[in-house]
CSV table of C-alpha atoms in Angstrom, one decimal:
chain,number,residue,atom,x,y,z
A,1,UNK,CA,94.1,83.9,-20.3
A,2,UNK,CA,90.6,83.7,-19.7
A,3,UNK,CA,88.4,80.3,-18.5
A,4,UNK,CA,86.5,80.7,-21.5
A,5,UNK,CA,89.2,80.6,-23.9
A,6,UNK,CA,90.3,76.9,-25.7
A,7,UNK,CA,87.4,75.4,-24.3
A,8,UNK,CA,86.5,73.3,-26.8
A,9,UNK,CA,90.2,71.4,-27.2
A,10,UNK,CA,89.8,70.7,-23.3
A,11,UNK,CA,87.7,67.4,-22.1
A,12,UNK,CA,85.1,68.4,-19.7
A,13,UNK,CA,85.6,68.4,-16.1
A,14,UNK,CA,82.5,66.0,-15.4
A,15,UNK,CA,80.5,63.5,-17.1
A,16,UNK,CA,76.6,64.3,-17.1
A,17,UNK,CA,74.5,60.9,-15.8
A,18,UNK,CA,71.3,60.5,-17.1
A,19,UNK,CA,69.0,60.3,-13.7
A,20,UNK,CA,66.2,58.8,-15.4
A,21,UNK,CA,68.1,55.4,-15.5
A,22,UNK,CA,69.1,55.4,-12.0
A,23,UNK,CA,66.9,53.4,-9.8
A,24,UNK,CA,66.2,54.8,-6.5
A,25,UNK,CA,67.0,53.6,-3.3
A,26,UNK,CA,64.6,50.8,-1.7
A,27,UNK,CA,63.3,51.2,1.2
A,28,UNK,CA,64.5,48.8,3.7
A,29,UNK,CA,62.7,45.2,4.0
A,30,UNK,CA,61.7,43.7,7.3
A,31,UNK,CA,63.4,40.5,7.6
A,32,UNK,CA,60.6,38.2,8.3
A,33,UNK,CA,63.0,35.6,9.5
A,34,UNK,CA,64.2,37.5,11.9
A,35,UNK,CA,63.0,37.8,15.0
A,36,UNK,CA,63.6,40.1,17.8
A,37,UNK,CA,62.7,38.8,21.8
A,38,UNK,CA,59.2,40.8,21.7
A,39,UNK,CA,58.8,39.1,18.0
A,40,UNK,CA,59.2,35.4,19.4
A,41,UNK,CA,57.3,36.3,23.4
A,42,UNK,CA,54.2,38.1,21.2
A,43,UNK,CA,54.4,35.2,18.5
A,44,UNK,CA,54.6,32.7,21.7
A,45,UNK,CA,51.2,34.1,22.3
A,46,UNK,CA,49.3,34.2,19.1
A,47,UNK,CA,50.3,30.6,18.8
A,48,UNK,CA,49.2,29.5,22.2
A,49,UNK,CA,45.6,31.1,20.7
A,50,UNK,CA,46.1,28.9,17.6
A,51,UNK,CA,46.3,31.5,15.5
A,52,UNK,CA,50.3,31.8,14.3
A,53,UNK,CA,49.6,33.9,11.3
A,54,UNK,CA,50.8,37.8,11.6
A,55,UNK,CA,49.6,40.3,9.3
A,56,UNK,CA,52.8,41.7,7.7
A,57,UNK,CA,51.2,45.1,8.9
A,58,UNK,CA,51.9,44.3,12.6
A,59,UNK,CA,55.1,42.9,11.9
A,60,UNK,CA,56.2,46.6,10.9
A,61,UNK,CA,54.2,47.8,14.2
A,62,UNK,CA,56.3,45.4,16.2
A,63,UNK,CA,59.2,46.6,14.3
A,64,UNK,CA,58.7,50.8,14.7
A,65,UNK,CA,58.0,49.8,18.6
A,66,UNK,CA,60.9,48.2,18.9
A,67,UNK,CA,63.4,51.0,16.8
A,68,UNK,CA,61.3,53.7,18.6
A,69,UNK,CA,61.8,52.8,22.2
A,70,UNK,CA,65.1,53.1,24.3
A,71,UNK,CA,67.2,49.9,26.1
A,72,UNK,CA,66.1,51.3,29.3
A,73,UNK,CA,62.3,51.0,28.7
A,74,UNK,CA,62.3,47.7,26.3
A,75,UNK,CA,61.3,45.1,29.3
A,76,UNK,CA,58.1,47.8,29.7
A,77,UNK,CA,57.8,47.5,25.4
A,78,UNK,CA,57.9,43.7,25.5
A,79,UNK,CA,55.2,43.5,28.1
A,80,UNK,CA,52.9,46.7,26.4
A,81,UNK,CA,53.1,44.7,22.9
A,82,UNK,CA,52.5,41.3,25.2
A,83,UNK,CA,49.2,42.8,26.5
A,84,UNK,CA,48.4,44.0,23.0
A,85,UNK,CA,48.9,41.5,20.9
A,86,UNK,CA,47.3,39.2,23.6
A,87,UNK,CA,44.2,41.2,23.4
A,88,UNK,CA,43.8,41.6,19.5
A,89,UNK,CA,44.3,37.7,19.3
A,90,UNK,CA,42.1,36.8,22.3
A,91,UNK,CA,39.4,39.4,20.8
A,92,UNK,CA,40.2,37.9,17.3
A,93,UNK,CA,40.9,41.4,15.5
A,94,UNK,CA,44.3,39.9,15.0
A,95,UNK,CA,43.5,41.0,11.4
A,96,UNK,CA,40.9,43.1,11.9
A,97,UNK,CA,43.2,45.9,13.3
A,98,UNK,CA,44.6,48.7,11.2
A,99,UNK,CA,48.0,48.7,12.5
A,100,UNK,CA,49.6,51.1,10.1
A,101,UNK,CA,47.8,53.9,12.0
A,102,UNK,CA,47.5,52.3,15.5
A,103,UNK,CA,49.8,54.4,17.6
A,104,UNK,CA,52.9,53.2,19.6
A,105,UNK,CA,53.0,51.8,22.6
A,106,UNK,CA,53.9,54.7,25.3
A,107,UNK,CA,57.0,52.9,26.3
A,108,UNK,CA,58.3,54.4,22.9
A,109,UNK,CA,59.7,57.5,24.2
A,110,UNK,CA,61.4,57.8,20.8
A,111,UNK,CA,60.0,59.2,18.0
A,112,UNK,CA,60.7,57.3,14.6
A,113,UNK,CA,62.2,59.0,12.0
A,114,UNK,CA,60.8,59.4,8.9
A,115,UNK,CA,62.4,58.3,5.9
A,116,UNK,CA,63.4,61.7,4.0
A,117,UNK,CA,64.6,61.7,0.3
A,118,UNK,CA,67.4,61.7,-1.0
A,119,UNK,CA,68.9,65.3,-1.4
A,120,UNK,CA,70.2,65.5,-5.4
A,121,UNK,CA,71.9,68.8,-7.1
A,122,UNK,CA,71.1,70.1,-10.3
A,123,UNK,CA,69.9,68.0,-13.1
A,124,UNK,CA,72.7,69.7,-15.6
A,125,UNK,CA,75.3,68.6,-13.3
A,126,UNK,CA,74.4,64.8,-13.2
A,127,UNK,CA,75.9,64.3,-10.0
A,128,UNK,CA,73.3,63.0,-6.9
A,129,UNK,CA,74.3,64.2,-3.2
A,130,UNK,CA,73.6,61.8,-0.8
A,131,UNK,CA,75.9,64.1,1.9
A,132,UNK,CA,72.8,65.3,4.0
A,133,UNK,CA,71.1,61.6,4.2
A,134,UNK,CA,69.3,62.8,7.5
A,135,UNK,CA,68.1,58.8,7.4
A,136,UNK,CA,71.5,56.8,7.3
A,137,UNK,CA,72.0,54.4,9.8
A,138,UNK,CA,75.2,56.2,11.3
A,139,UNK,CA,72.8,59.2,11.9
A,140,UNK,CA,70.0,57.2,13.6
A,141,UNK,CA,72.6,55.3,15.8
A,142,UNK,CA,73.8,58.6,17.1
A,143,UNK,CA,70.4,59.6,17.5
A,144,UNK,CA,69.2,56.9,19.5
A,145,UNK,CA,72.2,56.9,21.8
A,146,UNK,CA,71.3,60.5,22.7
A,147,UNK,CA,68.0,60.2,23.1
A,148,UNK,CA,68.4,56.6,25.3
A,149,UNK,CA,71.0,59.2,27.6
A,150,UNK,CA,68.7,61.8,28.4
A,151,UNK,CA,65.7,59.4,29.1
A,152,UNK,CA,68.4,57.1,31.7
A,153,UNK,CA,69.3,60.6,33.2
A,154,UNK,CA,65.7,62.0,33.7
A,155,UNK,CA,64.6,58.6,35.1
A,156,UNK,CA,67.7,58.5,37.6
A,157,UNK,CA,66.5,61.7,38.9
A,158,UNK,CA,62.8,61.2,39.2
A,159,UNK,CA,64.3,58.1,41.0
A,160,UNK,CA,66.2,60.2,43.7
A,161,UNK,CA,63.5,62.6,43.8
A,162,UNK,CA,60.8,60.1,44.7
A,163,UNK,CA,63.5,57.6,47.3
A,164,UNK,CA,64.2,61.6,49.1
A,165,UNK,CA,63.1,61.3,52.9
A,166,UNK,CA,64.5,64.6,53.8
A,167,UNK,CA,62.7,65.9,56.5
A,168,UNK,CA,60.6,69.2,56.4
A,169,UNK,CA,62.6,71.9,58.3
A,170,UNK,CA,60.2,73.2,61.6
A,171,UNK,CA,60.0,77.0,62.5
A,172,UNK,CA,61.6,78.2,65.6
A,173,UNK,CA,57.8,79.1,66.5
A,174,UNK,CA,54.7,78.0,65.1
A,175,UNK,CA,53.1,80.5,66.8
A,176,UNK,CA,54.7,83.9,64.9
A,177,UNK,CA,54.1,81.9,61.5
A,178,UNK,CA,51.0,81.6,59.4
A,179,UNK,CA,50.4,79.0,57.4
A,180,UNK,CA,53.2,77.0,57.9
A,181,UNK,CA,54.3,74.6,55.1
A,182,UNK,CA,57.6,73.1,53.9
A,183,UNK,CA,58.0,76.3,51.4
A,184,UNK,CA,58.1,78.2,54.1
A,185,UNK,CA,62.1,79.7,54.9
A,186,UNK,CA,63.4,80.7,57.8
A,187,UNK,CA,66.4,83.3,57.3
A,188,UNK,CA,70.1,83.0,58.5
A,189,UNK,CA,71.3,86.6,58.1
A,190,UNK,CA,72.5,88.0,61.1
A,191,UNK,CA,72.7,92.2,59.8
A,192,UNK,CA,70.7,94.2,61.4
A,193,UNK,CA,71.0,96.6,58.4
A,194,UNK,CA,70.1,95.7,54.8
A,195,UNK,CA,68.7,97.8,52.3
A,196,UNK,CA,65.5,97.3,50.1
A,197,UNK,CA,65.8,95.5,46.8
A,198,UNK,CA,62.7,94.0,44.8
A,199,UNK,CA,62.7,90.6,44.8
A,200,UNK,CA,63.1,89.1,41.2
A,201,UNK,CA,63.6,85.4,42.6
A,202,UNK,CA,63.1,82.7,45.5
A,203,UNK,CA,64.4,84.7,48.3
A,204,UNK,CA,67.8,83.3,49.7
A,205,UNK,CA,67.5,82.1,53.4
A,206,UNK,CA,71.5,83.8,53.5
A,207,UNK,CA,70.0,87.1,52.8
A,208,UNK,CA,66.9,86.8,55.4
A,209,UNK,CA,66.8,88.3,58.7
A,210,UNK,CA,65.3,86.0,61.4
A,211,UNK,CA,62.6,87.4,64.1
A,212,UNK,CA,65.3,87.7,66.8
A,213,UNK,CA,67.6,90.0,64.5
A,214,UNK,CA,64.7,92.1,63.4
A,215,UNK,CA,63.6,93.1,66.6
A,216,UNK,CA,67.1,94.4,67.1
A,217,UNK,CA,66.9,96.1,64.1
A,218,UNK,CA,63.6,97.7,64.9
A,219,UNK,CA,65.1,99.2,68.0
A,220,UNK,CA,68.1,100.8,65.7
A,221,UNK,CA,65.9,102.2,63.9
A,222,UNK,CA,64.0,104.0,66.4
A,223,UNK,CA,67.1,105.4,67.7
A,224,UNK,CA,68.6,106.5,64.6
A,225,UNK,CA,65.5,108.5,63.1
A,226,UNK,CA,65.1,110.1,66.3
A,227,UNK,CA,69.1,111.4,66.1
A,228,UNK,CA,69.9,111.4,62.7
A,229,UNK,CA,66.2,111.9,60.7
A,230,UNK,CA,67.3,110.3,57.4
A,231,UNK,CA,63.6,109.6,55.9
A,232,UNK,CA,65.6,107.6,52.3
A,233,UNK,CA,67.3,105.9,54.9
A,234,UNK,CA,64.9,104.7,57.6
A,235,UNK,CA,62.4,104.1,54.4
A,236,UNK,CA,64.6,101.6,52.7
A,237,UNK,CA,65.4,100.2,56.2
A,238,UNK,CA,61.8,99.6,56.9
A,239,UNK,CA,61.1,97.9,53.4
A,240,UNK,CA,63.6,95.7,54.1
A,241,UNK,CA,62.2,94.4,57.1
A,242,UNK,CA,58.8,94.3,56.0
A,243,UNK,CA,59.8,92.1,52.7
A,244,UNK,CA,61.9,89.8,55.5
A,245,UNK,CA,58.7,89.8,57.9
A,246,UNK,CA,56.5,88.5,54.6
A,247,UNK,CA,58.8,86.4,52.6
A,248,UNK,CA,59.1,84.0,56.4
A,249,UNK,CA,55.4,84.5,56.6
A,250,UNK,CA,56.0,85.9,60.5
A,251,UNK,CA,52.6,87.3,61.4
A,252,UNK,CA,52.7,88.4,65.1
A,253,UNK,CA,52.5,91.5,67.2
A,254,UNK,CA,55.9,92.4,66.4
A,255,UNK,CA,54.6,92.6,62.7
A,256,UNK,CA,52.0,94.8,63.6
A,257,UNK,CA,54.4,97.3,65.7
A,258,UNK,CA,57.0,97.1,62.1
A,259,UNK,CA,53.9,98.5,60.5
A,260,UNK,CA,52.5,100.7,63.3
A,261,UNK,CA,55.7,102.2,63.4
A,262,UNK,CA,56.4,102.9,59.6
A,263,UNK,CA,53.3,104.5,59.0
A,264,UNK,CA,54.0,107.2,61.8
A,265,UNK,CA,57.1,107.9,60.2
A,266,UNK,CA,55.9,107.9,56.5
A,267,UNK,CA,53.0,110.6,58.1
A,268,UNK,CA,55.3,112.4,59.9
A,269,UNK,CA,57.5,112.9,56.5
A,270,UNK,CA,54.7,113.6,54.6
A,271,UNK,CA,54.7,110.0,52.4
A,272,UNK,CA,51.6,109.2,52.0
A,273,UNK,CA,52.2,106.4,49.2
A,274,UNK,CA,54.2,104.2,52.0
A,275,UNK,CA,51.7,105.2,54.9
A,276,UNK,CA,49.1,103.7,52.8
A,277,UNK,CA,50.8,100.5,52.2
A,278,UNK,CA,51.3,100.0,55.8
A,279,UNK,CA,47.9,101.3,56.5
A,280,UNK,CA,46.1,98.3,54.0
A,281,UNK,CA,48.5,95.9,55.6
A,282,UNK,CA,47.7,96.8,59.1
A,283,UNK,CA,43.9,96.2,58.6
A,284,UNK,CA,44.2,92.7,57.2
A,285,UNK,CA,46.4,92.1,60.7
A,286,UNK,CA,43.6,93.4,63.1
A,287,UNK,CA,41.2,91.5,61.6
A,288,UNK,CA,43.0,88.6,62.2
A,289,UNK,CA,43.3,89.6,66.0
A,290,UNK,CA,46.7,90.7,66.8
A,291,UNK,CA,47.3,93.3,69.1
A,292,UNK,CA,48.1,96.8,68.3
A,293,UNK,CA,46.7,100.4,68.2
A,294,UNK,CA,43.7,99.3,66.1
A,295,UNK,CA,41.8,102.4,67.0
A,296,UNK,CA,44.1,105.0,66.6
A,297,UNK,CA,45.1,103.8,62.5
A,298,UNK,CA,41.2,103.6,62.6
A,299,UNK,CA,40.6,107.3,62.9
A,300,UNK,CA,44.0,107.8,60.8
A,301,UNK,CA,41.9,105.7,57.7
A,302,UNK,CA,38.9,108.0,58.1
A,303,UNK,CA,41.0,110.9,57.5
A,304,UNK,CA,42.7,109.5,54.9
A,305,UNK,CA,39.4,109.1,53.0
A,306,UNK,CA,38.5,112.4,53.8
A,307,UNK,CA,41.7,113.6,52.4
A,308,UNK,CA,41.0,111.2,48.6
A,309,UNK,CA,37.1,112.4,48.8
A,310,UNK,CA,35.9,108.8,49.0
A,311,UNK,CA,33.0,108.4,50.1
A,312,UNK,CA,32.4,105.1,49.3
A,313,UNK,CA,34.7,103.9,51.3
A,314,UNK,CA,33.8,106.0,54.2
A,315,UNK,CA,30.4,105.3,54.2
A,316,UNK,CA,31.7,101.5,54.3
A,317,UNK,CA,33.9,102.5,57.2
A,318,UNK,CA,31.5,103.9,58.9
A,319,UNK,CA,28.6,101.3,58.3
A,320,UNK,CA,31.6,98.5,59.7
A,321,UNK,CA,32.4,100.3,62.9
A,322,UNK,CA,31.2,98.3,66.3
A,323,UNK,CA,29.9,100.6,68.8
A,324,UNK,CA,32.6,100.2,71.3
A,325,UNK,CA,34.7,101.8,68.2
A,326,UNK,CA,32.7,104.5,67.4
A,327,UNK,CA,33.3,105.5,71.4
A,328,UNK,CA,37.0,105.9,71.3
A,329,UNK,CA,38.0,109.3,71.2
A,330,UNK,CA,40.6,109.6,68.2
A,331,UNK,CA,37.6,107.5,66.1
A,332,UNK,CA,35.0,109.7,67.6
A,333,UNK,CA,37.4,113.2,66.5
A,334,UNK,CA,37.6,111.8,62.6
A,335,UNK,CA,33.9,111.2,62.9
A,336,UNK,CA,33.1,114.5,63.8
A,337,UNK,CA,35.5,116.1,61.4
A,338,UNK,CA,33.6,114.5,58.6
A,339,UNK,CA,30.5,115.6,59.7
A,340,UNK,CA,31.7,119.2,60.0
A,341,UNK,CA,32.9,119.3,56.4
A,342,UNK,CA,29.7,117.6,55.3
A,343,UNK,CA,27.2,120.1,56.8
A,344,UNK,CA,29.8,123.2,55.5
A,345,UNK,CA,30.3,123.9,59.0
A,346,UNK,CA,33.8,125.6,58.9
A,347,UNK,CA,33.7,127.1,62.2
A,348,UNK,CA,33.9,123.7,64.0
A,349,UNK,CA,36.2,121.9,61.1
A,350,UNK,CA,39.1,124.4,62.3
A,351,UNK,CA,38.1,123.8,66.5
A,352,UNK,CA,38.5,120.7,65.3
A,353,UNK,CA,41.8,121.1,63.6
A,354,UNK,CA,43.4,122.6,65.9
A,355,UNK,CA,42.6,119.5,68.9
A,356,UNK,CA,43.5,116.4,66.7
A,357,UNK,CA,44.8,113.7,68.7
A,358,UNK,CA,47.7,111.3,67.8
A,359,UNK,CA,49.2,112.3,64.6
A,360,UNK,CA,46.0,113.0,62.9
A,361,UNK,CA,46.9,116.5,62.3
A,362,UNK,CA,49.4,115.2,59.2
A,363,UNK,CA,46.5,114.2,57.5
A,364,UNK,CA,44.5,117.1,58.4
A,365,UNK,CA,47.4,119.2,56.9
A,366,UNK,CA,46.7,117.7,53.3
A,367,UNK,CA,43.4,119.3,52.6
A,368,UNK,CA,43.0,122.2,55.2
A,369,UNK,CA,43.8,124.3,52.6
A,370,UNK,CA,41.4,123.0,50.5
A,371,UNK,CA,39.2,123.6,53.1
A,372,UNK,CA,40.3,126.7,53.6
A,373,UNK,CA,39.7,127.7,50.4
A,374,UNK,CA,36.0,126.4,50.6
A,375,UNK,CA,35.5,128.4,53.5
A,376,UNK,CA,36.6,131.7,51.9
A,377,UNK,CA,34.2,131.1,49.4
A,378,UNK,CA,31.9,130.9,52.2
A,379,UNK,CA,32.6,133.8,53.8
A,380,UNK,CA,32.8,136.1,51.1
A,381,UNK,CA,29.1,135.3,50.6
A,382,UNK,CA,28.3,136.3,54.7
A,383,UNK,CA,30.1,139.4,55.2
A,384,UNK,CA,30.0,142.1,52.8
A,385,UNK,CA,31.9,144.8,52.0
A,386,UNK,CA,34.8,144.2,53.8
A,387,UNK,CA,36.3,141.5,56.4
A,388,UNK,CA,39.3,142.2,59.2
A,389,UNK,CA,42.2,140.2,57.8
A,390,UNK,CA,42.6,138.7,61.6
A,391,UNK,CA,39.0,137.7,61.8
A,392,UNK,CA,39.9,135.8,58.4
A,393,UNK,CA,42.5,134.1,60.2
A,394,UNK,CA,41.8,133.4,63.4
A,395,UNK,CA,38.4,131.4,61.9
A,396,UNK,CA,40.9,130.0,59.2
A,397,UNK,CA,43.0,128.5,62.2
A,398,UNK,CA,46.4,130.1,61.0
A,399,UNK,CA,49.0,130.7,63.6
A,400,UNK,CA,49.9,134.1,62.5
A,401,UNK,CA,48.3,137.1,60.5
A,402,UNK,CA,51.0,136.8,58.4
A,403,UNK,CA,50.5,133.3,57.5
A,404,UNK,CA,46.5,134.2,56.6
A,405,UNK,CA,48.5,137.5,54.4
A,406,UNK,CA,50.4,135.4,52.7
A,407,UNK,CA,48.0,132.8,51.7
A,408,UNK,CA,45.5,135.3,50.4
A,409,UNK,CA,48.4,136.8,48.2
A,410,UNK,CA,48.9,133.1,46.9
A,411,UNK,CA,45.0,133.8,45.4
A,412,UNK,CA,45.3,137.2,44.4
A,413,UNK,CA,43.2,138.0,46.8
A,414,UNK,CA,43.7,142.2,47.3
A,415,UNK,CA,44.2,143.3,51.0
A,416,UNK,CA,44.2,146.6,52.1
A,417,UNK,CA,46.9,148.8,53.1
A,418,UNK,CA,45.1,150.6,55.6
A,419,UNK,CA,46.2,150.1,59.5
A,420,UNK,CA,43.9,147.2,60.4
A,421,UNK,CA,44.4,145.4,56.8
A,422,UNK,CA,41.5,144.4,55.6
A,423,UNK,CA,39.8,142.1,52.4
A,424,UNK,CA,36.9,143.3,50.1
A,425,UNK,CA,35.3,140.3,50.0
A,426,UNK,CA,32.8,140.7,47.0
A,427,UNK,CA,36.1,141.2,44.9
A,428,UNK,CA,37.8,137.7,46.8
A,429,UNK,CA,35.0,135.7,45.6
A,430,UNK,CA,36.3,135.1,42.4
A,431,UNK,CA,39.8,134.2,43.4
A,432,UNK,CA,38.1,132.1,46.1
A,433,UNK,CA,36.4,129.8,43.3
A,434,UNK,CA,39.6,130.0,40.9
A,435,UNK,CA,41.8,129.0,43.3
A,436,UNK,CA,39.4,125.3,44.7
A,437,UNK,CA,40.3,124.1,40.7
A,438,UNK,CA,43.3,123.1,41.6
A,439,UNK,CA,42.5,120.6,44.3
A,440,UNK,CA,39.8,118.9,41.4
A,441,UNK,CA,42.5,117.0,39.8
A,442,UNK,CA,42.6,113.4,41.1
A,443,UNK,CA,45.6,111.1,40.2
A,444,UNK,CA,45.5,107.2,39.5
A,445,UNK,CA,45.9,106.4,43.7
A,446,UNK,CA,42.4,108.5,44.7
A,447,UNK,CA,44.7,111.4,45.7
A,448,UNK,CA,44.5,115.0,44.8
A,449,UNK,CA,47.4,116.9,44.2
């Protein structure tokens, strides 16, 4: 049988209310007989002033101080409204004073509610909801005990925070540290091998090698690159230290060797994204002093820029170079280098070349054959109609004829099958220009690829 059905013989299941009759709920009065302590101690003062008349505007501020303000802070409430009320009667703007707006004293660290209507359903249904009174005194009593809890808790630990006299741990040496402060950590871990991870958090003094382990690790390092050449390996090994070395602030000579030594590697692996990290690094520890090969990474940074084409920050270079610098003989080879490739002069670039000191050659492997390249364009210009594939090599620096053979066949550059092979050089010139496009492209780091 359906709902619908017999309705009418069927009294309803409610009773509609008419809601325009009801009355709604008063507000709650102030009892103005009542008096709380900070009632009768501010009252105690406006009658020692002779003036024992409140406005009933500042019994209601008295009143939202007090409900607003937590047991903990209402000795610091009863002196605030003291000092107040004190003022406004000594100043006589006892009156005066809107104190409907005036806000709270700051010991109120609770905000008053505000009084929210009463929640009421449909009209056709007649009934009124009073479920969701957010306002009821059951509601606010819960409130207040939660908010009185977390202020209690937040001053019991600004308490212990303040009554702390732990002391401020010391370094094991001043003397390796810079800037020493009480953030400053001094690690506990006693591996000599860790790998690399990015930190994403205070580092953990557990996971930090101290000065004395990482000289031992230093020295494993060295010994296991020269046996087992791992690059991924020693790489990661040698981030690791480096993060422990800065995270402990440790700036010393040893520093500067951790540095010195990973940028050899990274050249001699052909890296030149981690030899320039070590190379920034290692400039900002000369210049504070601290012993090392200062002159030797010198030359290495001038050939660097001559590999990226800067000459901004060659010319810079150059114009911050002491004289006693510009006397050493690695600084005085990259010096010389630049001024052969500035004047065109390929004959004494590849001299050059071939008697770099140090491991300066690396670098000079990155762009001699761009150079190389320049130069054929050079030559093919001098000597017409045809050049001696040797001659092209032995002024080219390569170590074999086969080696210059197989980098002209790289630019479809035509050689001659005769007995003494040989290169038209009006026809190279083309493949001479093509083939320097390649080296124009720059990538976000300054370095051509």
């Amino acid at each position: 049988m359906s709902w619908r059905s017999n309705s009418a013989d069927k009294a309803p299941m409610y009773t509609a209310v008419d809601i325009s009759k009801k009355q709604p709920p008063k507000a709650p009065q102030i009892q103005k007989n009542k008096k709380t302590p900070v009632l009768k101690s501010s009252l105690s003062i406006a009658n020692t002033s002779g003036d024992s008349t409140w406005p009933d505007s500042l019994k209601v501020y008295v009143e939202r101080s007090f409900v607003a303000c937590s047991t903990s802070a209402r000795k610091r409430l009863e002196k605030q409204l003291n000092q107040i009320i004190s003022s406004a009667v000594k100043n006589k703007k006892l009156n005066s004073i809107n104190w409907t707006i005036r806000p709270l004293p700051k010991a109120c660290d609770l905000e008053p509610q505000p009084v929210l209507p009463v929640k009421r359903t449909s009209v056709s249904a007649g009934i009124i909801d009073t479920s969701d009174n957010f306002d009821s005194e059951e509601r606010k009593e819960r409130r207040l005990h939660r908010f009185q809890k977390e202020a209690e808790a937040e001053a019991a630990r600004k308490e212990a925070e303040s009554s702390s006299t732990m002391p401020i741990p010391q370094p094991p040496n001043t003397a390796d540290v810079h800037n020493w402060d009480a953030d400053t950590i001094v690690g506990t871990c006693t591996r000599l091998e860790k790998s690399y991870f990015r930190l994403t958090s205070a580092p953990d003094p557990s996971q930090v090698r101290p000065l004395s382990v990482l000289r031992n690790t230093l020295e494993l390092l060295k010994r296991k690159w020269v046996e087992e050449n791992n690059y991924t390996y020693i790489c990661s090994q040698f981030k690791s230290m480096r993060q422990d070395l800065t995270v402990q602030r440790i700036t010393n000579s040893f520093t500067v060797e951790v540095y010195e030594t990973h940028a050899r590697v990274a050249l001699e692996t052909n890296d030149l994204g981690e030899y320039n990290q070590c190379q920034t690094q290692l400039k900002q520890l000369y210049s504070m002093g601290l012993p090392g090969h200062a002159m030797e990474f010198l030359a290495y940074r001038i050939l660097y820029f001559l590999y990226t084409r800067n000459k901004g920050d060659i010319n810079a270079a150059m114009a911050a170079m002491l004289p006693s610098e510009k006397q050493d003989q690695a600084v005085q080879h990259a010096l010389s280098v630049r001024a052969a490739m500035a004047a065109g002069n390929y004959h004494r670039f590849f001299m050059l070349y071939l008697a770099t000191p140090n491991m300066g050659g690396y670098l000079i492997d990155k762009f001699v054959d761009r150079e190389r390249c320049a130069s054929l364009q050079r030559m093919c210009k001098a000597f017409r109609p045809r050049l001696s594939v040797a001659v092209i090599a032995k002024d080219l620096a390569f170590a074999k004829v086969d080696d210059c053979i197989k980098f002209l066949a790289e630019l479809n550059v035509a050689i001659s099958q005769d007995e003494l092979p040989s290169v038209d050089m009006k026809l190279a010139y083309p493949h001479a220009v093509a083939a320097m496009q390649i080296y124009e492209k720059v990538d976000i780091k300054g370095q051509i690829y």
